[in-house]
Short mmCIF file of C-alpha atoms and ligand atoms in Angstrom, two decimals:
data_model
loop_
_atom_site.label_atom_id
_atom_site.label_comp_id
_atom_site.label_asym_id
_atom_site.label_seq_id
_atom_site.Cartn_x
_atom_site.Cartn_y
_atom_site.Cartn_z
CA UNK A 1 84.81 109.76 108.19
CA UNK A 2 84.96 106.40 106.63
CA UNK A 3 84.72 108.03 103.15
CA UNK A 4 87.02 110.42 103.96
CA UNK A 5 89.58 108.63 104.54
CA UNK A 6 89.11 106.11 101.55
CA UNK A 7 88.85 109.37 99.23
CA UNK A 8 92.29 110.56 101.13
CA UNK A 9 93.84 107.02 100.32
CA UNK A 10 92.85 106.90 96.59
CA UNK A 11 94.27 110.34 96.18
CA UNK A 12 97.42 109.46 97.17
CA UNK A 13 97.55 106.19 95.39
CA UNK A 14 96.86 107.88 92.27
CA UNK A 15 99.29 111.01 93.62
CA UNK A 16 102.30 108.35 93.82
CA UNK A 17 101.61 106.35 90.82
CA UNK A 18 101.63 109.91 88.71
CA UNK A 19 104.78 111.23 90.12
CA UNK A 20 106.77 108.20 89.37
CA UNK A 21 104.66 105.73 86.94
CA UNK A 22 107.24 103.45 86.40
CA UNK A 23 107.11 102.16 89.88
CA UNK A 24 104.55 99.82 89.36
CA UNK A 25 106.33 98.36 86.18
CA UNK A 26 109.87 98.28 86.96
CA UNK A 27 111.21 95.60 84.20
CA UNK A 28 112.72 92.41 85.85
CA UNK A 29 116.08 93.65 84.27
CA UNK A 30 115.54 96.78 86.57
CA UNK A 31 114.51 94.87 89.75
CA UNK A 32 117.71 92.93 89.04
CA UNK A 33 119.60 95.94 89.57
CA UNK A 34 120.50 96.38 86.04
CA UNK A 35 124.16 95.84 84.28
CA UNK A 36 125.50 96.21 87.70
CA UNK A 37 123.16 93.86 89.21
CA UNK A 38 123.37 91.77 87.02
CA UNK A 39 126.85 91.49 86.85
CA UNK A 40 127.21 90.80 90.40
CA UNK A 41 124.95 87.78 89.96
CA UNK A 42 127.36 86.06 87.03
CA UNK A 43 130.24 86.89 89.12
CA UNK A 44 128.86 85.00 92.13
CA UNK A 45 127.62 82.24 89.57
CA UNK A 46 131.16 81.43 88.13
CA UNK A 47 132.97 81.25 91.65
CA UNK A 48 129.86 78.78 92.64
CA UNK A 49 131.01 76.86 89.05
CA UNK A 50 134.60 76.79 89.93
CA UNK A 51 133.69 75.21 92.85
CA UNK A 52 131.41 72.81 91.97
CA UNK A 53 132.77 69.40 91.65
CA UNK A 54 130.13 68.22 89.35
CA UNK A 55 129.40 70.97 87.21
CA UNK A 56 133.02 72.85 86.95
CA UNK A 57 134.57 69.44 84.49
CA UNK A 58 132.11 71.14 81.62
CA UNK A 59 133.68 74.39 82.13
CA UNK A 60 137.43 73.51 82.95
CA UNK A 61 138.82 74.22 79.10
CA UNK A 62 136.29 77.31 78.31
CA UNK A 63 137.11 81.21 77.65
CA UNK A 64 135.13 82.38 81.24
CA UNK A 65 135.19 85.42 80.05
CA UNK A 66 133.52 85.01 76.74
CA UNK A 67 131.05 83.24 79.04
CA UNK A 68 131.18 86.25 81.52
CA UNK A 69 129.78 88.13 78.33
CA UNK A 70 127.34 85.98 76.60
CA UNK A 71 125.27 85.03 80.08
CA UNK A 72 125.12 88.19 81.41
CA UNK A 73 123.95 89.63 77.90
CA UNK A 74 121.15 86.45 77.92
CA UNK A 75 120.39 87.56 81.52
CA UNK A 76 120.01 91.17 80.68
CA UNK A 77 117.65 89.98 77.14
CA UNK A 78 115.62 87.69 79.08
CA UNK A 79 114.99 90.49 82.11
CA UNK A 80 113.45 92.66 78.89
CA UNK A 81 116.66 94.80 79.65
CA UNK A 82 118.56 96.86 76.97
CA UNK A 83 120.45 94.11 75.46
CA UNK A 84 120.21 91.81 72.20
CA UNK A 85 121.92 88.16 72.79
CA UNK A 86 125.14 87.95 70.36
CA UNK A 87 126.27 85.03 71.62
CA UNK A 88 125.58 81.42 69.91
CA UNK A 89 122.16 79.37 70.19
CA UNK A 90 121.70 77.34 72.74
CA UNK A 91 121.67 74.11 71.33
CA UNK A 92 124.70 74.79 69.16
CA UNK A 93 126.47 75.81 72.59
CA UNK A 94 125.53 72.96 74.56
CA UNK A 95 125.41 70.55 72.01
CA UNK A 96 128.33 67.08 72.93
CA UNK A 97 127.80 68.00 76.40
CA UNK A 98 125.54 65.34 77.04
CA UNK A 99 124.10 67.48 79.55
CA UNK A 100 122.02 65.24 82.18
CA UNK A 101 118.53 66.33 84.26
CA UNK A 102 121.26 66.54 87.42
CA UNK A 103 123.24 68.34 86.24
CA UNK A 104 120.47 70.79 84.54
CA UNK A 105 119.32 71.04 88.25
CA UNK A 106 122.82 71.70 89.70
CA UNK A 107 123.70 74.62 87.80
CA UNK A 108 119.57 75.93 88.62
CA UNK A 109 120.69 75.62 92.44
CA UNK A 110 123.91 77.34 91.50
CA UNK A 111 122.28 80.44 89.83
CA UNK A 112 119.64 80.16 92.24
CA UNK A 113 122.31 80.44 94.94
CA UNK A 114 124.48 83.25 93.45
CA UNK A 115 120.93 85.75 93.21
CA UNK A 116 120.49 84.75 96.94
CA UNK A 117 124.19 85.66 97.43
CA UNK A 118 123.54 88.63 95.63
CA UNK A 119 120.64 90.30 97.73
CA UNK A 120 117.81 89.43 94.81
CA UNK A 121 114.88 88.57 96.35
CA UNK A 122 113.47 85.63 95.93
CA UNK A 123 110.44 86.29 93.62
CA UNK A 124 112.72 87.99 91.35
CA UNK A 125 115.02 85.19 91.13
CA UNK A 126 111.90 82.78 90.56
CA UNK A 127 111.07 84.99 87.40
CA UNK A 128 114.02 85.18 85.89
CA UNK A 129 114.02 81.37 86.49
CA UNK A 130 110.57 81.03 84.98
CA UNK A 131 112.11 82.92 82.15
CA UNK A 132 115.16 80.23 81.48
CA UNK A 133 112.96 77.48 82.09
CA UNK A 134 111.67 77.20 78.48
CA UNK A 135 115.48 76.84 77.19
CA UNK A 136 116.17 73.25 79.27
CA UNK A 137 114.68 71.44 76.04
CA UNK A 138 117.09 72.99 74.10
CA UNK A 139 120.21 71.90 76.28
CA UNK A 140 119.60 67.96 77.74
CA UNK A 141 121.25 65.06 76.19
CA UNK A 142 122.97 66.40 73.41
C1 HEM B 201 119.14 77.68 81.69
C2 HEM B 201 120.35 77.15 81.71
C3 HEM B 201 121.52 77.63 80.90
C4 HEM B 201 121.69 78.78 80.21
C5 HEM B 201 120.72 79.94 80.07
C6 HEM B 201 123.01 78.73 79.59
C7 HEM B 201 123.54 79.73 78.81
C8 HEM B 201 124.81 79.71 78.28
C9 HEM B 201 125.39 80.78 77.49
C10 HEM B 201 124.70 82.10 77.15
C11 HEM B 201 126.62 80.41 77.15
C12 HEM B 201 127.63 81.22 76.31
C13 HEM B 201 127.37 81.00 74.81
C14 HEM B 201 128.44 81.53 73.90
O1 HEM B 201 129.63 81.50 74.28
O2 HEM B 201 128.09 81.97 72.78
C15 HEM B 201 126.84 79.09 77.72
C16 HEM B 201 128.01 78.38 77.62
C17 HEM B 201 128.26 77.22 78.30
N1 HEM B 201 127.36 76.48 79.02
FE1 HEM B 201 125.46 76.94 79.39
N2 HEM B 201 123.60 77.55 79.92
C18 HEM B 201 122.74 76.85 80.72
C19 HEM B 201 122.93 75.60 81.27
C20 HEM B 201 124.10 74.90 81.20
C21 HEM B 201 124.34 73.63 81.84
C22 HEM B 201 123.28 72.85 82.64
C23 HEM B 201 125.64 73.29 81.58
C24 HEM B 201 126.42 72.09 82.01
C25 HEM B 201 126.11 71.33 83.00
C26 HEM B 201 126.20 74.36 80.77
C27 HEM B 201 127.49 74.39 80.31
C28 HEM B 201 128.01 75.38 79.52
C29 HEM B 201 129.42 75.42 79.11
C30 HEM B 201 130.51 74.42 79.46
C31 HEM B 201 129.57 76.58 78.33
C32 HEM B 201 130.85 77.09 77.68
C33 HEM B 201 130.93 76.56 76.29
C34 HEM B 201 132.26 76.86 75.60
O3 HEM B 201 133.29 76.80 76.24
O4 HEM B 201 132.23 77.16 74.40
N3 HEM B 201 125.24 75.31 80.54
N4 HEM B 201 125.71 78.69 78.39
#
């Protein structure tokens, strides 16, 4: 009986992972909900800027919607979506900002916030964390 039902179980695990073998590797991008998803994240993101006191001064004489454009393409790179970053490099962007460890953190919470806003659950919006993390060297005190 025992091995019955552990044959049954494996046959239908391998049943489900044949019909539909990208379930078990959905890309971040996907699990993000895609261009859609995605842009419902950056929207949230810039109304949590605009409000911000600390963070929206950097912003206040920038195009949004060039930034609109360029983050959500980074977003949809980074994810492994279908999307190659055309914007500038990160340094180059950020650079005469002077860009502090706070305020780094702030605009974290803010994203962070904006996914949560945004029905992503939260190990997705820890990876695509983990996968901006690497870029904070390339923004602080410039
Ligand atoms: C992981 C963190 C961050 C990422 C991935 C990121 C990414 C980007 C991208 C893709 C752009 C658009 C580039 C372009 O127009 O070609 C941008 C612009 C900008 N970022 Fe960041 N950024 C980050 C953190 C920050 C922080 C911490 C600040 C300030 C506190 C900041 C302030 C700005 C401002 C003000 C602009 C607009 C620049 C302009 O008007 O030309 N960013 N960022």
């Amino acid at each position: 009986m025992m091995i019955r039902s552990l044959l049954c179980s494996g046959t239908l695990l391998m049943a489900t992972s044949w019909i539909n073998p990208a379930m078990a590797e959905d890309t971040l991008y996907e699990r993000l909900g895609g261009a859609e998803g995605i842009s419902v994240v950056v929207d949230h993101f810039i109304d949590e800027i605009s409000f911000d006191r600390r963070i929206y001064p950097f912003f206040k004489d920038s195009d949004i919607e060039r930034f609109r454009n360029k983050f959500s393409e980074q977003l949809c790179a980074v994810s492994d979506g279908p999307c190659i970053y055309s914007g500038d490099d990160m340094p180059t962007v950020h650079t005469g900002m002077n860009i502090s460890e706070t305020d780094f953190n702030r605009v974290v919470e803010l994203l962070q916030k904006a996914m949560a806003d945004s029905g992503i659950p939260y190990t997705d919006q820890n990876r695509l964390l983990q996968r901006l993390a690497p870029l904070r060297g390339e923004m602080l005190h410039r």
